[in-house]
Every structure is written in C-alpha cells, then in structure tokens.
Amino acid sequence: MRAFIVLVQKEFLQIKRNSFLPRLIIAFPILVMLLMPLIMTMDVRNVNVAVVDLDRSTTSRRIESHIEASKFLVLTQVSAEYQSALKELEQGAIDVIVQIPEHFERDMMAVASPPRISITANAVNATKGAMGMQYVMQTIAHSLNELRSTKSPAKFSDMITVDNRYNPTLNYRHYMIPALMIILFILICGFLPALSIVGEKESGSIEQINVTPLSRLTFTLAKLTPYWLIGLFVVTVAMLVAYFAYGLVPVGSVGAIYLGAILFILTISGFSLTIANFSETMQQTMFVMFFFIMIFMLMSGLLTPVDSMPEWAQKFTTILPPRYYVEILRSVYLKGSSIAELSTNFIALGSFALIFNTLAAITYKKQA
C-alpha cells in the first residue's frame, strides 16, 4: 500500500510539474462546455430563399411576407426570372427557390387541380437542403391555410396538439451537452494515461520501475488513479457549466450520473492503458487512439442517433462503451430515469471497466 501511495504521489507530481497539463485539465472542460453548445447545432437557420413570382397576386405577396417573417428563412430576392435565381443557387448564394406559377391565385379556387408551386433546393448540404425545403413547405402551407376556406370553422393546424416529452422546446443543446461530457472523458481520461505511459517509455524512466518488486496490478492502479480523480473533477465542472451557462439541470439523480461517470472513466482509462502497453512511441499511441476515438464519436450515438444507422452498424455499437453512458446521461438529464431503469447500461459499463482494466494489467510487460 505504501508503494502504491508513493507512485500515485509521483503521478500527481509529474502532472503538477508540467506547465501545460494542469491548465489544460482546468480550462479545456470549461471552454468546451461553454463554446461547443453554441457552435454545434443541428438547427438549420438562415436558409436563403428566392421567390420567382409569376403570379404577382395577393396570394403570392402573402406567401412572400410569411417567408420574410420566418425566423428560419431569409427572403433574399423576389423576381420573375427563374434562370437568374437558378444561377444564384448554383453559386451557393441561395438555398431554396420558390416558383409561383402564373394565375395561381385565380386557379387555386376555380380549378380542381390548380398549378403547383415549385420548390427547388440546393442539396449539396443535404441537411440544410432538406430542412430548408421543409421550412419553406410549412410556411407556404400556413399561408394557403389562411386563405383557403374550409368546411370546418377551425383551421386544420388548430385541430392538432403537439407534446414534445422530455425536451419541450426541442433544444438541440440539451441533446448535445451530455455527448460533450463524454467527449471530454475520452480526450482527458483516454489520451492522458496512455501518453503518460509512453512518455516514460521514451524517456527510459519506466525501466527503473521495472526492476522494482512492484506488481503489475499496483503499477497499473497507481497510473490510473490520478486520472480517475481528474475525471470526477471534469464531470463536476461540466455539470456546473451546463447549469450556470445553459440552465440544464438533471431531472434524475446526480448520483446516477456520478456512478456512470466512474464506470466510464474506469473503462476508457483502462482501454487507453492497454493501447499504451502495445505502443512504443507517442506518435503511435496518438494515431491508434485517434482511430478508436473517431469510431466512438461517430458510431456511439454521440452525434447521430443509433437507430438511424444500418442494422449491422447498430449491432456493432453494442461493443462501444460510449453508447451506454450517453444513454445514461441523456436519460437522467432529460427523463429522470433511475439506476434501476438503466441497470442494463450500468452492467455493460461495469463489464467493460473490468475487462479493459484487467487487460491493462495483464498486457503491461514488467521485466525485472
């Protein structure tokens, strides 16, 4: 036990003597949690719309005014030249073209099948193109709904109620902030232990430890313990920033968040130490870690829903630890789920933590 305490003190001393690392550990979580929710968003805004008005009627002007009043759309021009608007679309200055045909207002009431409004979208950015087109269609439908007489005295839109459970305002930040917490764990508790081990290999100081009677388990625990404590500090800072900056408070138990954090920190640090045991240089470690981090971030449901992936990819995500912790964080933060309700995810994380830390101890090659 004394040897273990001395080794842990040595790790903290190395971190303290590094002029950059303590600042990184403190500043990095704060900056990420403050800035990234403002920058990373799937909300599509400022969709530039050009209206080719061949009708020049009250109806067409009403449609234009609704587009101009939308908080998602920007009416950039109104003209009668489709080719001119199409050229602007090709150059990227316009995202959506709305073409209102001639005599649209007259034929809308008089003809059984009136001419249709044509919508052309720039789909190079598929998300912006698709969402922009949906916004335009909803705006036009709202305009026509005001003009068209119906049998019912109530508008169709007034006959529907919408209840968005757990995230009533559909705020994308509330969806992303838990994912950002996990990214912080991966970067700090994943990269730093691995680089610490490989740094000692490159400097040769690890050879001095290899000739001591320390067991592999003691050495591994001493290497990981400081980063486990740093990980708990990071989750505390992240939760405080989420509360004070964005007003996001966990609906469920904070203890469930910390329990999940402990299991995930154990998992990712053990995983990184296993990679470090097979690496000889920092460059090699960083490339291998970056490869796995890309998989974790893109396939674990951090940025995109797992249910939207192909079936084979959904099955593959069951072996990715971040998938389970992101579900814990979002469920506790937004739904108020309990530990019992998320027991499968906690068991999965606990299993990963046991496997990776055992591997880290076994794969450390101690040569006396």
CSV table of C-alpha atoms in Angstrom, one decimal:
chain,number,residue,atom,x,y,z
A,1,MET,CA,0.0,0.0,0.0
A,2,ARG,CA,2.9,2.4,0.8
A,3,ALA,CA,4.4,1.7,-2.6
A,4,PHE,CA,1.1,2.4,-4.2
A,5,ILE,CA,0.7,5.8,-2.4
A,6,VAL,CA,4.2,6.8,-3.4
A,7,LEU,CA,3.5,6.0,-7.0
A,8,VAL,CA,0.3,8.0,-7.0
A,9,GLN,CA,2.1,10.9,-5.5
A,10,LYS,CA,4.7,10.6,-8.2
A,11,GLU,CA,2.0,10.8,-10.9
A,12,PHE,CA,0.4,13.9,-9.3
A,13,LEU,CA,3.9,15.5,-9.0
A,14,GLN,CA,4.6,14.8,-12.7
A,15,ILE,CA,1.3,16.5,-13.6
A,16,LYS,CA,2.0,19.5,-11.4
A,17,ARG,CA,5.5,20.0,-12.8
A,18,ASN,CA,4.1,20.0,-16.3
A,19,SER,CA,3.5,23.7,-17.1
A,20,PHE,CA,0.7,23.0,-19.6
A,21,LEU,CA,-1.2,20.0,-18.3
A,22,PRO,CA,-2.8,21.5,-15.2
A,23,ARG,CA,-4.1,24.4,-17.3
A,24,LEU,CA,-5.4,22.0,-19.9
A,25,ILE,CA,-7.3,19.9,-17.3
A,26,ILE,CA,-9.0,23.1,-15.9
A,27,ALA,CA,-9.5,25.2,-18.9
A,28,PHE,CA,-10.4,22.6,-21.5
A,29,PRO,CA,-13.7,21.3,-19.9
A,30,ILE,CA,-14.8,24.9,-19.3
A,31,LEU,CA,-14.1,26.1,-22.8
A,32,VAL,CA,-15.7,23.0,-24.4
A,33,MET,CA,-18.8,23.2,-22.4
A,34,LEU,CA,-19.2,26.9,-22.9
A,35,LEU,CA,-18.4,27.2,-26.6
A,36,MET,CA,-19.4,23.9,-28.2
A,37,PRO,CA,-23.1,24.0,-27.4
A,38,LEU,CA,-23.3,27.4,-29.1
A,39,ILE,CA,-21.4,26.2,-32.2
A,40,MET,CA,-22.6,22.6,-32.6
A,41,THR,CA,-26.2,22.6,-33.6
A,42,MET,CA,-28.5,20.7,-35.9
A,43,ASP,CA,-30.9,23.6,-36.0
A,44,VAL,CA,-31.0,24.9,-39.6
A,45,ARG,CA,-31.3,28.7,-39.7
A,46,ASN,CA,-30.7,31.5,-42.2
A,47,VAL,CA,-31.9,29.5,-45.2
A,48,ASN,CA,-31.7,31.9,-48.1
A,49,VAL,CA,-34.9,31.8,-50.2
A,50,ALA,CA,-35.5,33.4,-53.7
A,51,VAL,CA,-39.1,33.7,-54.9
A,52,VAL,CA,-39.9,33.6,-58.6
A,53,ASP,CA,-43.3,35.3,-58.6
A,54,LEU,CA,-45.0,34.8,-61.9
A,55,ASP,CA,-48.5,35.4,-60.4
A,56,ARG,CA,-48.0,38.8,-58.7
A,57,SER,CA,-51.2,38.4,-56.8
A,58,THR,CA,-52.3,38.9,-53.2
A,59,THR,CA,-51.7,35.3,-52.5
A,60,SER,CA,-48.1,35.4,-53.8
A,61,ARG,CA,-47.4,38.5,-51.8
A,62,ARG,CA,-48.8,36.8,-48.7
A,63,ILE,CA,-46.5,33.8,-49.2
A,64,GLU,CA,-43.5,36.2,-49.6
A,65,SER,CA,-44.4,38.0,-46.4
A,66,HIS,CA,-44.7,34.8,-44.4
A,67,ILE,CA,-41.3,33.7,-45.7
A,68,GLU,CA,-39.8,37.0,-44.8
A,69,ALA,CA,-41.3,36.8,-41.3
A,70,SER,CA,-39.9,33.3,-40.6
A,71,LYS,CA,-37.1,33.1,-38.1
A,72,PHE,CA,-35.5,30.2,-40.1
A,73,LEU,CA,-35.8,31.7,-43.6
A,74,VAL,CA,-34.2,34.7,-45.2
A,75,LEU,CA,-36.0,36.2,-48.3
A,76,THR,CA,-33.1,37.3,-50.4
A,77,GLN,CA,-34.9,38.3,-53.6
A,78,VAL,CA,-38.2,38.4,-55.4
A,79,SER,CA,-38.2,38.3,-59.2
A,80,ALA,CA,-39.8,36.9,-62.3
A,81,GLU,CA,-36.6,35.3,-63.7
A,82,TYR,CA,-36.1,31.7,-62.8
A,83,GLN,CA,-32.8,31.3,-64.6
A,84,SER,CA,-31.3,34.2,-62.7
A,85,ALA,CA,-32.4,32.6,-59.4
A,86,LEU,CA,-31.1,29.2,-60.5
A,87,LYS,CA,-27.7,30.8,-61.3
A,88,GLU,CA,-27.6,32.2,-57.8
A,89,LEU,CA,-28.5,28.7,-56.5
A,90,GLU,CA,-25.6,27.2,-58.4
A,91,GLN,CA,-23.2,29.7,-56.9
A,92,GLY,CA,-24.4,28.9,-53.4
A,93,ALA,CA,-25.9,32.4,-52.7
A,94,ILE,CA,-29.4,30.9,-52.5
A,95,ASP,CA,-30.5,27.7,-50.8
A,96,VAL,CA,-34.1,27.3,-52.0
A,97,ILE,CA,-36.1,28.7,-55.0
A,98,VAL,CA,-39.9,29.0,-54.7
A,99,GLN,CA,-41.6,29.5,-58.1
A,100,ILE,CA,-45.2,30.6,-58.0
A,101,PRO,CA,-46.9,29.9,-61.4
A,102,GLU,CA,-49.0,32.3,-63.4
A,103,HIS,CA,-52.7,32.7,-62.4
A,104,PHE,CA,-52.0,30.7,-59.3
A,105,GLU,CA,-54.5,32.7,-57.2
A,106,ARG,CA,-57.2,32.5,-59.8
A,107,ASP,CA,-56.8,28.8,-60.5
A,108,MET,CA,-56.4,27.8,-56.8
A,109,MET,CA,-60.2,28.3,-56.2
A,110,ALA,CA,-61.6,27.8,-59.7
A,111,VAL,CA,-59.8,24.7,-61.0
A,112,ALA,CA,-60.0,21.2,-59.5
A,113,SER,CA,-56.2,20.6,-60.0
A,114,PRO,CA,-54.6,24.0,-59.8
A,115,PRO,CA,-51.0,24.6,-60.9
A,116,ARG,CA,-48.5,23.7,-58.2
A,117,ILE,CA,-45.8,25.8,-56.6
A,118,SER,CA,-42.4,24.6,-57.5
A,119,ILE,CA,-39.7,24.4,-54.8
A,120,THR,CA,-36.0,23.8,-55.8
A,121,ALA,CA,-33.4,23.2,-53.1
A,122,ASN,CA,-29.6,23.1,-53.1
A,123,ALA,CA,-28.9,19.6,-51.7
A,124,VAL,CA,-25.1,19.8,-51.7
A,125,ASN,CA,-25.6,20.3,-47.9
A,126,ALA,CA,-28.2,17.6,-47.6
A,127,THR,CA,-29.3,18.6,-44.1
A,128,LYS,CA,-29.7,22.2,-44.8
A,129,GLY,CA,-31.4,21.5,-48.2
A,130,ALA,CA,-33.9,19.0,-46.7
A,131,MET,CA,-34.7,21.1,-43.6
A,132,GLY,CA,-34.8,24.3,-45.6
A,133,MET,CA,-37.3,22.8,-48.0
A,134,GLN,CA,-39.4,21.5,-45.1
A,135,TYR,CA,-39.4,25.0,-43.6
A,136,VAL,CA,-40.5,26.6,-46.9
A,137,MET,CA,-43.2,24.0,-47.4
A,138,GLN,CA,-44.6,24.6,-43.9
A,139,THR,CA,-44.5,28.3,-44.4
A,140,ILE,CA,-46.4,28.1,-47.7
A,141,ALA,CA,-48.9,25.7,-46.3
A,142,HIS,CA,-49.6,28.1,-43.4
A,143,SER,CA,-50.1,30.9,-45.9
A,144,LEU,CA,-52.5,28.9,-48.0
A,145,ASN,CA,-54.3,27.7,-44.9
A,146,GLU,CA,-55.2,31.3,-44.0
A,147,LEU,CA,-56.6,31.9,-47.5
A,148,ARG,CA,-58.5,28.7,-48.3
A,149,SER,CA,-62.0,28.4,-46.9
A,150,THR,CA,-62.8,25.0,-45.3
A,151,LYS,CA,-65.9,23.3,-44.1
A,152,SER,CA,-64.7,23.4,-40.5
A,153,PRO,CA,-64.6,26.8,-38.7
A,154,ALA,CA,-61.3,25.7,-37.1
A,155,LYS,CA,-58.1,25.6,-39.1
A,156,PHE,CA,-56.5,22.2,-39.6
A,157,SER,CA,-53.4,23.3,-37.7
A,158,ASP,CA,-55.6,24.3,-34.7
A,159,MET,CA,-57.1,20.8,-34.5
A,160,ILE,CA,-53.7,19.2,-33.6
A,161,THR,CA,-51.8,19.4,-30.3
A,162,VAL,CA,-48.2,18.6,-30.0
A,163,ASP,CA,-46.4,17.5,-26.8
A,164,ASN,CA,-42.6,17.1,-27.0
A,165,ARG,CA,-41.8,15.0,-24.0
A,166,TYR,CA,-38.6,15.4,-22.1
A,167,ASN,CA,-37.3,18.3,-24.3
A,168,PRO,CA,-40.4,20.5,-24.8
A,169,THR,CA,-38.5,23.3,-26.7
A,170,LEU,CA,-36.6,20.8,-28.9
A,171,ASN,CA,-33.4,22.5,-27.8
A,172,TYR,CA,-30.5,20.7,-29.5
A,173,ARG,CA,-28.1,21.9,-26.8
A,174,HIS,CA,-29.9,19.7,-24.3
A,175,TYR,CA,-29.2,16.7,-26.6
A,176,MET,CA,-25.6,17.6,-27.2
A,177,ILE,CA,-24.3,18.7,-23.8
A,178,PRO,CA,-24.3,15.0,-22.4
A,179,ALA,CA,-22.4,14.0,-25.5
A,180,LEU,CA,-19.8,16.7,-24.9
A,181,MET,CA,-19.3,15.5,-21.4
A,182,ILE,CA,-18.4,12.0,-22.8
A,183,ILE,CA,-16.1,13.5,-25.4
A,184,LEU,CA,-14.2,15.3,-22.5
A,185,PHE,CA,-13.8,12.0,-20.7
A,186,ILE,CA,-12.5,10.3,-23.8
A,187,LEU,CA,-10.0,13.1,-24.6
A,188,ILE,CA,-8.7,13.7,-21.0
A,189,CYS,CA,-9.1,10.3,-19.3
A,190,GLY,CA,-8.3,8.4,-22.5
A,191,PHE,CA,-5.4,10.3,-24.0
A,192,LEU,CA,-3.5,11.4,-20.9
A,193,PRO,CA,-2.9,8.0,-19.2
A,194,ALA,CA,-1.7,6.5,-22.5
A,195,LEU,CA,0.6,9.4,-23.2
A,196,SER,CA,1.9,9.2,-19.6
A,197,ILE,CA,2.9,5.5,-20.0
A,198,VAL,CA,4.5,6.0,-23.4
A,199,GLY,CA,6.3,9.2,-22.3
A,200,GLU,CA,8.0,7.1,-19.6
A,201,LYS,CA,8.9,4.5,-22.2
A,202,GLU,CA,10.5,7.1,-24.4
A,203,SER,CA,12.4,8.8,-21.5
A,204,GLY,CA,13.6,5.5,-20.1
A,205,SER,CA,12.3,6.1,-16.6
A,206,ILE,CA,9.9,3.2,-16.8
A,207,GLU,CA,12.9,0.8,-16.7
A,208,GLN,CA,13.7,2.0,-13.2
A,209,ILE,CA,10.2,0.8,-12.1
A,210,ASN,CA,10.5,-2.5,-14.0
A,211,VAL,CA,13.4,-3.6,-11.8
A,212,THR,CA,11.5,-2.9,-8.6
A,213,PRO,CA,9.4,-5.7,-6.8
A,214,LEU,CA,6.1,-3.8,-7.7
A,215,SER,CA,3.4,-5.9,-9.1
A,216,ARG,CA,1.8,-5.2,-12.4
A,217,LEU,CA,-1.5,-4.5,-10.8
A,218,THR,CA,-0.1,-2.0,-8.3
A,219,PHE,CA,1.7,-0.1,-11.1
A,220,THR,CA,-1.4,-0.1,-13.3
A,221,LEU,CA,-3.7,1.2,-10.4
A,222,ALA,CA,-1.1,3.9,-9.5
A,223,LYS,CA,-1.0,5.1,-13.1
A,224,LEU,CA,-4.8,5.2,-13.5
A,225,THR,CA,-5.9,6.6,-10.1
A,226,PRO,CA,-4.9,10.2,-10.7
A,227,TYR,CA,-6.8,10.3,-13.9
A,228,TRP,CA,-9.9,8.7,-12.3
A,229,LEU,CA,-9.9,11.6,-9.8
A,230,ILE,CA,-9.3,14.1,-12.7
A,231,GLY,CA,-12.3,12.6,-14.5
A,232,LEU,CA,-14.6,13.2,-11.5
A,233,PHE,CA,-13.3,16.8,-11.4
A,234,VAL,CA,-14.1,17.1,-15.1
A,235,VAL,CA,-17.7,15.8,-14.8
A,236,THR,CA,-18.3,18.2,-11.8
A,237,VAL,CA,-17.0,21.2,-13.8
A,238,ALA,CA,-19.1,20.1,-16.9
A,239,MET,CA,-22.3,19.9,-14.8
A,240,LEU,CA,-21.7,23.3,-13.2
A,241,VAL,CA,-21.1,24.9,-16.6
A,242,ALA,CA,-24.2,23.3,-18.1
A,243,TYR,CA,-26.2,24.6,-15.2
A,244,PHE,CA,-24.9,28.2,-15.0
A,245,ALA,CA,-24.4,28.8,-18.7
A,246,TYR,CA,-27.4,26.9,-20.2
A,247,GLY,CA,-29.7,26.2,-17.2
A,248,LEU,CA,-29.6,22.5,-17.8
A,249,VAL,CA,-30.3,20.6,-14.6
A,250,PRO,CA,-30.5,16.8,-14.3
A,251,VAL,CA,-34.1,15.7,-13.8
A,252,GLY,CA,-33.0,12.5,-12.2
A,253,SER,CA,-30.4,11.6,-9.6
A,254,VAL,CA,-26.9,13.2,-9.7
A,255,GLY,CA,-25.7,10.1,-8.0
A,256,ALA,CA,-26.6,8.1,-11.2
A,257,ILE,CA,-24.5,10.5,-13.3
A,258,TYR,CA,-21.5,10.1,-11.0
A,259,LEU,CA,-21.9,6.3,-10.9
A,260,GLY,CA,-22.0,6.1,-14.7
A,261,ALA,CA,-19.0,8.5,-14.8
A,262,ILE,CA,-16.9,6.4,-12.5
A,263,LEU,CA,-17.6,3.2,-14.6
A,264,PHE,CA,-17.0,5.0,-17.9
A,265,ILE,CA,-13.8,6.6,-16.6
A,266,LEU,CA,-12.6,3.2,-15.5
A,267,THR,CA,-13.4,1.8,-18.9
A,268,ILE,CA,-11.8,4.5,-21.1
A,269,SER,CA,-8.6,4.8,-18.9
A,270,GLY,CA,-8.1,1.0,-18.9
A,271,PHE,CA,-8.7,0.9,-22.7
A,272,SER,CA,-6.1,3.7,-23.2
A,273,LEU,CA,-3.6,2.0,-21.0
A,274,THR,CA,-4.0,-1.3,-22.9
A,275,ILE,CA,-3.2,0.6,-26.1
A,276,ALA,CA,-0.2,2.2,-24.5
A,277,ASN,CA,1.2,-1.2,-23.4
A,278,PHE,CA,1.4,-2.2,-27.1
A,279,SER,CA,2.9,1.2,-28.2
A,280,GLU,CA,6.5,2.3,-28.3
A,281,THR,CA,6.2,6.0,-29.2
A,282,MET,CA,3.7,8.8,-28.5
A,283,GLN,CA,3.1,9.2,-32.2
A,284,GLN,CA,2.0,5.5,-32.5
A,285,THR,CA,-0.2,5.9,-29.4
A,286,MET,CA,-1.9,9.0,-30.7
A,287,PHE,CA,-2.7,7.5,-34.1
A,288,VAL,CA,-4.2,4.4,-32.6
A,289,MET,CA,-6.2,6.3,-30.0
A,290,PHE,CA,-7.4,8.8,-32.6
A,291,PHE,CA,-8.7,5.9,-34.8
A,292,PHE,CA,-10.8,4.5,-31.9
A,293,ILE,CA,-12.0,7.9,-30.8
A,294,MET,CA,-13.3,8.6,-34.2
A,295,ILE,CA,-15.3,5.3,-34.1
A,296,PHE,CA,-16.5,6.1,-30.5
A,297,MET,CA,-17.7,9.6,-31.6
A,298,LEU,CA,-19.3,8.7,-34.9
A,299,MET,CA,-20.9,5.4,-34.0
A,300,SER,CA,-21.9,5.5,-30.4
A,301,GLY,CA,-24.9,7.9,-30.7
A,302,LEU,CA,-23.0,10.9,-29.5
A,303,LEU,CA,-23.6,13.0,-32.6
A,304,THR,CA,-26.2,11.0,-34.6
A,305,PRO,CA,-29.0,8.6,-33.4
A,306,VAL,CA,-28.0,4.9,-33.4
A,307,ASP,CA,-31.5,4.0,-34.7
A,308,SER,CA,-30.7,5.9,-37.9
A,309,MET,CA,-27.7,3.6,-38.7
A,310,PRO,CA,-27.8,0.4,-40.8
A,311,GLU,CA,-28.8,-2.7,-38.9
A,312,TRP,CA,-25.2,-4.1,-39.0
A,313,ALA,CA,-23.9,-0.8,-37.6
A,314,GLN,CA,-26.5,-0.9,-34.8
A,315,LYS,CA,-25.3,-4.3,-33.8
A,316,PHE,CA,-21.7,-3.2,-33.8
A,317,THR,CA,-22.4,-0.3,-31.5
A,318,THR,CA,-23.2,-2.8,-28.7
A,319,ILE,CA,-19.5,-3.2,-28.2
A,320,LEU,CA,-18.8,0.5,-27.9
A,321,PRO,CA,-18.8,1.7,-24.3
A,322,PRO,CA,-19.8,5.4,-25.0
A,323,ARG,CA,-23.1,4.2,-26.3
A,324,TYR,CA,-24.2,3.1,-22.8
A,325,TYR,CA,-23.0,6.2,-21.0
A,326,VAL,CA,-24.6,8.6,-23.4
A,327,GLU,CA,-27.9,6.9,-22.9
A,328,ILE,CA,-27.4,7.1,-19.1
A,329,LEU,CA,-26.6,10.8,-19.3
A,330,ARG,CA,-29.5,11.8,-21.6
A,331,SER,CA,-32.0,9.6,-19.7
A,332,VAL,CA,-31.0,11.0,-16.3
A,333,TYR,CA,-30.7,14.6,-17.5
A,334,LEU,CA,-33.9,14.8,-19.7
A,335,LYS,CA,-36.2,12.0,-18.5
A,336,GLY,CA,-35.2,11.5,-14.8
A,337,SER,CA,-34.5,7.8,-15.2
A,338,SER,CA,-33.3,5.9,-12.2
A,339,ILE,CA,-30.4,3.5,-11.8
A,340,ALA,CA,-32.8,0.5,-11.8
A,341,GLU,CA,-34.3,1.6,-15.1
A,342,LEU,CA,-30.8,1.9,-16.6
A,343,SER,CA,-29.4,-1.2,-15.0
A,344,THR,CA,-28.5,-2.8,-18.3
A,345,ASN,CA,-26.3,0.2,-19.2
A,346,PHE,CA,-24.6,0.2,-15.8
A,347,ILE,CA,-23.9,-3.5,-16.0
A,348,ALA,CA,-22.5,-3.1,-19.5
A,349,LEU,CA,-20.2,-0.3,-18.4
A,350,GLY,CA,-19.1,-2.3,-15.4
A,351,SER,CA,-18.3,-5.2,-17.6
A,352,PHE,CA,-16.2,-3.1,-19.9
A,353,ALA,CA,-14.4,-1.5,-17.0
A,354,LEU,CA,-13.5,-4.9,-15.6
A,355,ILE,CA,-12.3,-6.3,-19.0
A,356,PHE,CA,-10.2,-3.3,-20.0
A,357,ASN,CA,-8.5,-2.8,-16.6
A,358,THR,CA,-7.7,-6.5,-16.4
A,359,LEU,CA,-6.2,-6.3,-19.9
A,360,ALA,CA,-4.2,-3.2,-19.0
A,361,ALA,CA,-2.7,-5.1,-16.0
A,362,ILE,CA,-2.1,-8.3,-18.0
A,363,THR,CA,-0.5,-6.6,-21.1
A,364,TYR,CA,1.9,-4.5,-19.0
A,365,LYS,CA,5.2,-6.2,-19.6
A,366,LYS,CA,7.2,-6.0,-16.5
A,367,GLN,CA,10.8,-7.2,-16.9
A,368,ALA,CA,12.7,-7.4,-13.6
